[in-house]
Amino acid sequence: MQELHPEYRQLKIPVPKEFESVFTYFYYAVNASPHPVTKTLLPSYQTIMLFCFGDPAFMTTQEKNTVEVNQCIVLGPVRQTFEYTLPAGTSILVANFKDDAFYRFFGKAMVASKGTHPNEILQDNCFTELWDEISALSSPEEKTAHILEFCKPYLQDQDETIRLLSNFEDNGLNPIKTIAEQTRQSERNIQLKQKEQLGYSSKELIRYTRFLKAIMMIEKELGLQKKIEWFSIIDECGYYDQSQLIHDFKHFIHLSPTQYLKFQNDICRSGSA
């Protein structure tokens, strides 16, 4: 399929092993064309920090609220798609916080739906200073390395209950009930801690993980230039039927699966490996 915006370049930057429990990876994009480019960002169920270099970028939510991004903004957990527009010559660098990492930095899991400048959360001007420092660096890899070094002193230890929730992989068991029994806590206490530090419930995450698996299977088939086998996706991702698959696509990205195929060149996935 022909690239609609060949001068729009994007890159996913992996993080060193010591930061793998903090960030999934960094996402860099630059608009080298002479015209503004608008893209759609898929939900990630992660809190993101977006740095903007050049003219201000613009984000538009599903509720049609538009936010101007001058230097830096934090948003999340990102539950649904939003559009962003990069003017000519503008670039962005997105840090995708993993699990409770945002809470471990800032002491809260959720931010305003329209986004917040991190200085407002910390009541400090340090992120303006950070932006000044990284804007002078030439490559996205250098910018990423500088951000990682900056983050080290702020990171708090991970709560043991959250660590168990983040690493829970048995789809046949209820994670809340299982961990409550394992740690001798009430289920309500586990739920409250999850909402406070992760910003979402286990039920929400299970639904999103199923949707993300479907997206990744579609991306793989498209990469191999194969015909999409929808019923294989329904079966492997654990959907009851086609209507449930369609319902999840419309819930998360306001598109049907076939509409997603039509517009996927304009849809980016900054987070979730």
Short mmCIF file of C-alpha atoms in Angstrom, two decimals, residues 33-269:
data_model
loop_
_atom_site.label_atom_id
_atom_site.label_comp_id
_atom_site.label_asym_id
_atom_site.label_seq_id
_atom_site.Cartn_x
_atom_site.Cartn_y
_atom_site.Cartn_z
CA SER A 33 6.99 17.90 4.48
CA PRO A 34 6.04 21.53 3.69
CA HIS A 35 2.46 20.96 4.93
CA PRO A 36 0.82 19.99 8.26
CA VAL A 37 0.23 16.27 8.70
CA THR A 38 -2.54 14.80 10.87
CA LYS A 39 -2.29 11.31 12.32
CA THR A 40 -4.40 9.24 14.69
CA LEU A 41 -2.77 7.71 17.78
CA LEU A 42 -4.11 4.35 18.95
CA PRO A 43 -5.00 3.88 22.62
CA SER A 44 -2.22 2.34 24.70
CA TYR A 45 -3.67 2.20 28.24
CA GLN A 46 -0.40 3.86 29.21
CA THR A 47 0.22 7.37 30.42
CA ILE A 48 2.35 9.22 27.90
CA MET A 49 4.60 12.26 28.06
CA LEU A 50 4.85 14.09 24.76
CA PHE A 51 7.65 16.55 23.95
CA CYS A 52 7.15 18.87 20.98
CA PHE A 53 9.94 20.58 19.02
CA GLY A 54 9.24 23.28 16.46
CA ASP A 55 5.89 24.99 15.99
CA PRO A 56 3.17 23.86 18.45
CA ALA A 57 1.45 20.57 17.69
CA PHE A 58 -2.28 20.11 18.20
CA MET A 59 -4.17 17.22 19.78
CA THR A 60 -7.88 16.64 19.20
CA THR A 61 -9.81 14.22 21.41
CA GLN A 62 -12.86 12.14 20.49
CA GLU A 63 -14.93 14.84 22.23
CA LYS A 64 -13.51 17.33 19.66
CA ASN A 65 -11.51 19.21 22.29
CA THR A 66 -8.31 20.63 20.77
CA VAL A 67 -5.18 21.23 22.84
CA GLU A 68 -2.09 23.13 21.73
CA VAL A 69 1.20 21.47 22.71
CA ASN A 70 4.07 23.96 22.96
CA GLN A 71 6.76 22.04 24.83
CA CYS A 72 5.53 19.12 26.89
CA ILE A 73 2.28 17.50 27.95
CA VAL A 74 1.25 14.36 29.86
CA LEU A 75 -1.91 12.45 29.04
CA GLY A 76 -3.48 9.22 30.15
CA PRO A 77 -3.96 6.47 30.64
CA VAL A 78 -4.82 6.77 26.92
CA ARG A 79 -8.09 4.82 26.57
CA GLN A 80 -9.26 5.96 23.14
CA THR A 81 -7.77 7.35 19.94
CA PHE A 82 -6.94 11.00 19.48
CA GLU A 83 -5.70 12.93 16.48
CA TYR A 84 -2.56 15.00 16.47
CA THR A 85 -1.37 17.48 13.88
CA LEU A 86 2.31 18.27 13.27
CA PRO A 87 3.03 21.52 11.41
CA ALA A 88 5.79 21.50 8.79
CA GLY A 89 9.18 20.94 10.42
CA THR A 90 7.77 19.92 13.80
CA SER A 91 8.78 16.74 15.61
CA ILE A 92 7.54 14.93 18.71
CA LEU A 93 9.10 12.48 21.15
CA VAL A 94 6.68 10.36 23.19
CA ALA A 95 7.66 8.55 26.40
CA ASN A 96 5.32 5.61 27.12
CA PHE A 97 5.18 4.89 30.86
CA LYS A 98 4.77 1.20 31.67
CA ASP A 99 2.23 -0.02 34.26
CA ASP A 100 2.62 2.07 37.43
CA ALA A 101 5.76 3.96 36.35
CA PHE A 102 3.97 7.30 36.00
CA TYR A 103 2.67 6.94 39.56
CA ARG A 104 6.18 6.12 40.76
CA PHE A 105 7.38 9.40 39.27
CA PHE A 106 4.51 11.75 40.02
CA GLY A 107 2.51 10.17 42.86
CA LYS A 108 -0.67 9.91 40.77
CA ALA A 109 -1.86 7.61 37.99
CA MET A 110 -4.34 9.73 36.06
CA VAL A 111 -4.17 13.21 34.55
CA ALA A 112 -6.77 15.45 32.95
CA SER A 113 -8.33 14.15 29.74
CA LYS A 114 -7.12 17.25 27.91
CA GLY A 115 -3.57 16.74 29.19
CA THR A 116 -1.41 18.55 31.75
CA HIS A 117 2.04 20.09 31.70
CA PRO A 118 4.24 18.03 34.08
CA ASN A 119 5.42 21.23 35.81
CA GLU A 120 1.86 21.62 37.12
CA ILE A 121 1.95 18.17 38.71
CA LEU A 122 5.32 18.66 40.39
CA GLN A 123 4.78 22.40 41.03
CA ASP A 124 8.30 22.87 39.76
CA ASN A 125 9.87 24.29 36.59
CA CYS A 126 12.20 21.31 36.01
CA PHE A 127 10.45 20.01 32.87
CA THR A 128 10.83 23.36 31.13
CA GLU A 129 14.54 23.13 31.88
CA LEU A 130 14.56 19.52 30.61
CA TRP A 131 12.88 20.58 27.37
CA ASP A 132 15.49 23.31 26.88
CA GLU A 133 18.26 20.74 27.33
CA ILE A 134 16.89 18.05 25.01
CA SER A 135 15.79 20.51 22.31
CA ALA A 136 19.47 21.32 21.81
CA LEU A 137 20.30 17.66 21.10
CA SER A 138 20.26 16.63 17.46
CA SER A 139 19.09 12.99 17.43
CA PRO A 140 16.02 11.35 19.02
CA GLU A 141 18.34 8.73 20.56
CA GLU A 142 20.33 11.46 22.34
CA LYS A 143 17.12 13.09 23.54
CA THR A 144 15.86 9.75 24.86
CA ALA A 145 19.12 9.00 26.70
CA HIS A 146 19.02 12.43 28.35
CA ILE A 147 15.41 11.96 29.50
CA LEU A 148 16.25 8.56 30.99
CA GLU A 149 19.18 10.04 32.93
CA PHE A 150 16.96 12.88 34.13
CA CYS A 151 14.33 10.42 35.42
CA LYS A 152 16.62 8.32 37.62
CA PRO A 153 16.46 10.39 40.85
CA TYR A 154 12.66 10.67 40.73
CA LEU A 155 11.75 6.99 40.40
CA GLN A 156 10.26 5.39 43.53
CA ASP A 157 10.27 1.66 44.33
CA GLN A 158 7.41 -0.38 42.92
CA ASP A 159 4.67 -1.55 45.30
CA GLU A 160 4.70 -5.36 45.68
CA THR A 161 0.97 -5.70 45.02
CA ILE A 162 1.26 -3.70 41.81
CA ARG A 163 4.25 -5.79 40.76
CA LEU A 164 2.11 -8.92 41.14
CA LEU A 165 -0.74 -7.33 39.14
CA SER A 166 1.60 -6.16 36.38
CA ASN A 167 3.15 -9.62 35.99
CA PHE A 168 -0.07 -11.65 36.31
CA GLU A 169 -0.38 -13.88 33.22
CA ASP A 170 -2.87 -16.64 34.06
CA ASN A 171 -5.93 -15.75 31.98
CA GLY A 172 -7.90 -18.54 33.65
CA LEU A 173 -7.80 -16.88 37.08
CA ASN A 174 -9.18 -13.65 38.50
CA PRO A 175 -6.07 -11.53 39.25
CA ILE A 176 -7.77 -9.46 41.96
CA LYS A 177 -9.05 -12.48 43.86
CA THR A 178 -5.85 -14.49 43.40
CA ILE A 179 -3.54 -11.70 44.58
CA ALA A 180 -5.85 -10.79 47.46
CA GLU A 181 -5.59 -14.37 48.73
CA GLN A 182 -1.84 -14.49 48.10
CA THR A 183 -1.12 -11.24 49.97
CA ARG A 184 -3.88 -11.62 52.61
CA GLN A 185 -5.59 -8.40 51.59
CA SER A 186 -9.20 -7.71 50.76
CA GLU A 187 -10.22 -7.67 47.09
CA ARG A 188 -11.46 -4.12 47.59
CA ASN A 189 -8.02 -3.03 48.77
CA ILE A 190 -6.37 -4.55 45.68
CA GLN A 191 -8.91 -2.83 43.41
CA LEU A 192 -8.36 0.56 45.05
CA LYS A 193 -4.58 0.23 44.84
CA GLN A 194 -4.82 -0.77 41.18
CA LYS A 195 -7.03 2.21 40.34
CA GLU A 196 -4.81 4.60 42.28
CA GLN A 197 -1.47 3.48 40.85
CA LEU A 198 -2.34 2.08 37.41
CA GLY A 199 -5.36 4.23 36.60
CA TYR A 200 -7.58 1.41 35.27
CA SER A 201 -9.27 -1.82 36.38
CA SER A 202 -8.37 -5.42 35.52
CA LYS A 203 -11.57 -5.72 33.47
CA GLU A 204 -10.60 -2.70 31.35
CA LEU A 205 -7.09 -4.04 30.82
CA ILE A 206 -8.27 -7.51 29.77
CA ARG A 207 -10.55 -5.97 27.17
CA TYR A 208 -7.83 -3.69 25.86
CA THR A 209 -5.24 -6.51 25.74
CA ARG A 210 -7.62 -8.57 23.61
CA PHE A 211 -8.14 -5.64 21.23
CA LEU A 212 -4.39 -4.94 21.04
CA LYS A 213 -3.70 -8.58 20.14
CA ALA A 214 -6.18 -8.26 17.26
CA ILE A 215 -4.45 -5.06 16.06
CA MET A 216 -1.03 -6.73 16.18
CA MET A 217 -2.29 -9.77 14.23
CA ILE A 218 -3.72 -7.45 11.57
CA GLU A 219 -0.43 -5.52 11.39
CA LYS A 220 1.48 -8.76 10.95
CA GLU A 221 -0.79 -9.95 8.13
CA LEU A 222 -0.58 -6.56 6.41
CA GLY A 223 3.22 -6.65 6.69
CA LEU A 224 3.25 -10.03 4.95
CA GLN A 225 0.73 -8.73 2.38
CA LYS A 226 -1.67 -11.51 3.29
CA LYS A 227 -5.44 -11.53 3.26
CA ILE A 228 -6.85 -10.80 6.72
CA GLU A 229 -8.40 -13.94 8.19
CA TRP A 230 -11.01 -12.37 10.44
CA PHE A 231 -12.33 -15.59 11.92
CA SER A 232 -8.80 -16.66 12.90
CA ILE A 233 -8.39 -13.32 14.70
CA ILE A 234 -11.74 -13.77 16.44
CA ASP A 235 -10.74 -17.24 17.61
CA GLU A 236 -7.15 -16.50 18.67
CA CYS A 237 -8.02 -13.29 20.49
CA GLY A 238 -10.86 -14.85 22.47
CA TYR A 239 -13.82 -13.02 20.93
CA TYR A 240 -17.22 -14.70 21.03
CA ASP A 241 -18.11 -13.64 17.49
CA GLN A 242 -17.60 -11.02 14.81
CA SER A 243 -19.97 -8.53 16.41
CA GLN A 244 -17.93 -8.48 19.61
CA LEU A 245 -14.76 -7.77 17.62
CA ILE A 246 -16.51 -4.91 15.79
CA HIS A 247 -17.85 -3.56 19.10
CA ASP A 248 -14.34 -3.39 20.60
CA PHE A 249 -12.92 -1.62 17.54
CA LYS A 250 -15.66 0.99 17.68
CA HIS A 251 -15.19 1.37 21.44
CA PHE A 252 -11.43 1.98 21.27
CA ILE A 253 -10.89 3.71 17.91
CA HIS A 254 -14.39 4.60 16.63
CA LEU A 255 -13.79 2.57 13.46
CA SER A 256 -14.93 -0.84 12.30
CA PRO A 257 -12.17 -3.40 11.56
CA THR A 258 -12.60 -2.88 7.79
CA GLN A 259 -12.48 0.92 8.23
CA TYR A 260 -9.29 0.46 10.23
CA LEU A 261 -7.73 -1.32 7.24
CA LYS A 262 -8.71 1.59 4.99
CA PHE A 263 -7.19 4.25 7.24
CA GLN A 264 -4.35 2.33 8.91
CA ASN A 265 -1.61 4.31 7.10
CA ASP A 266 -2.74 7.35 9.08
CA ILE A 267 -2.93 5.50 12.41
CA CYS A 268 0.11 5.23 14.68
CA ARG A 269 0.78 3.09 17.72
#
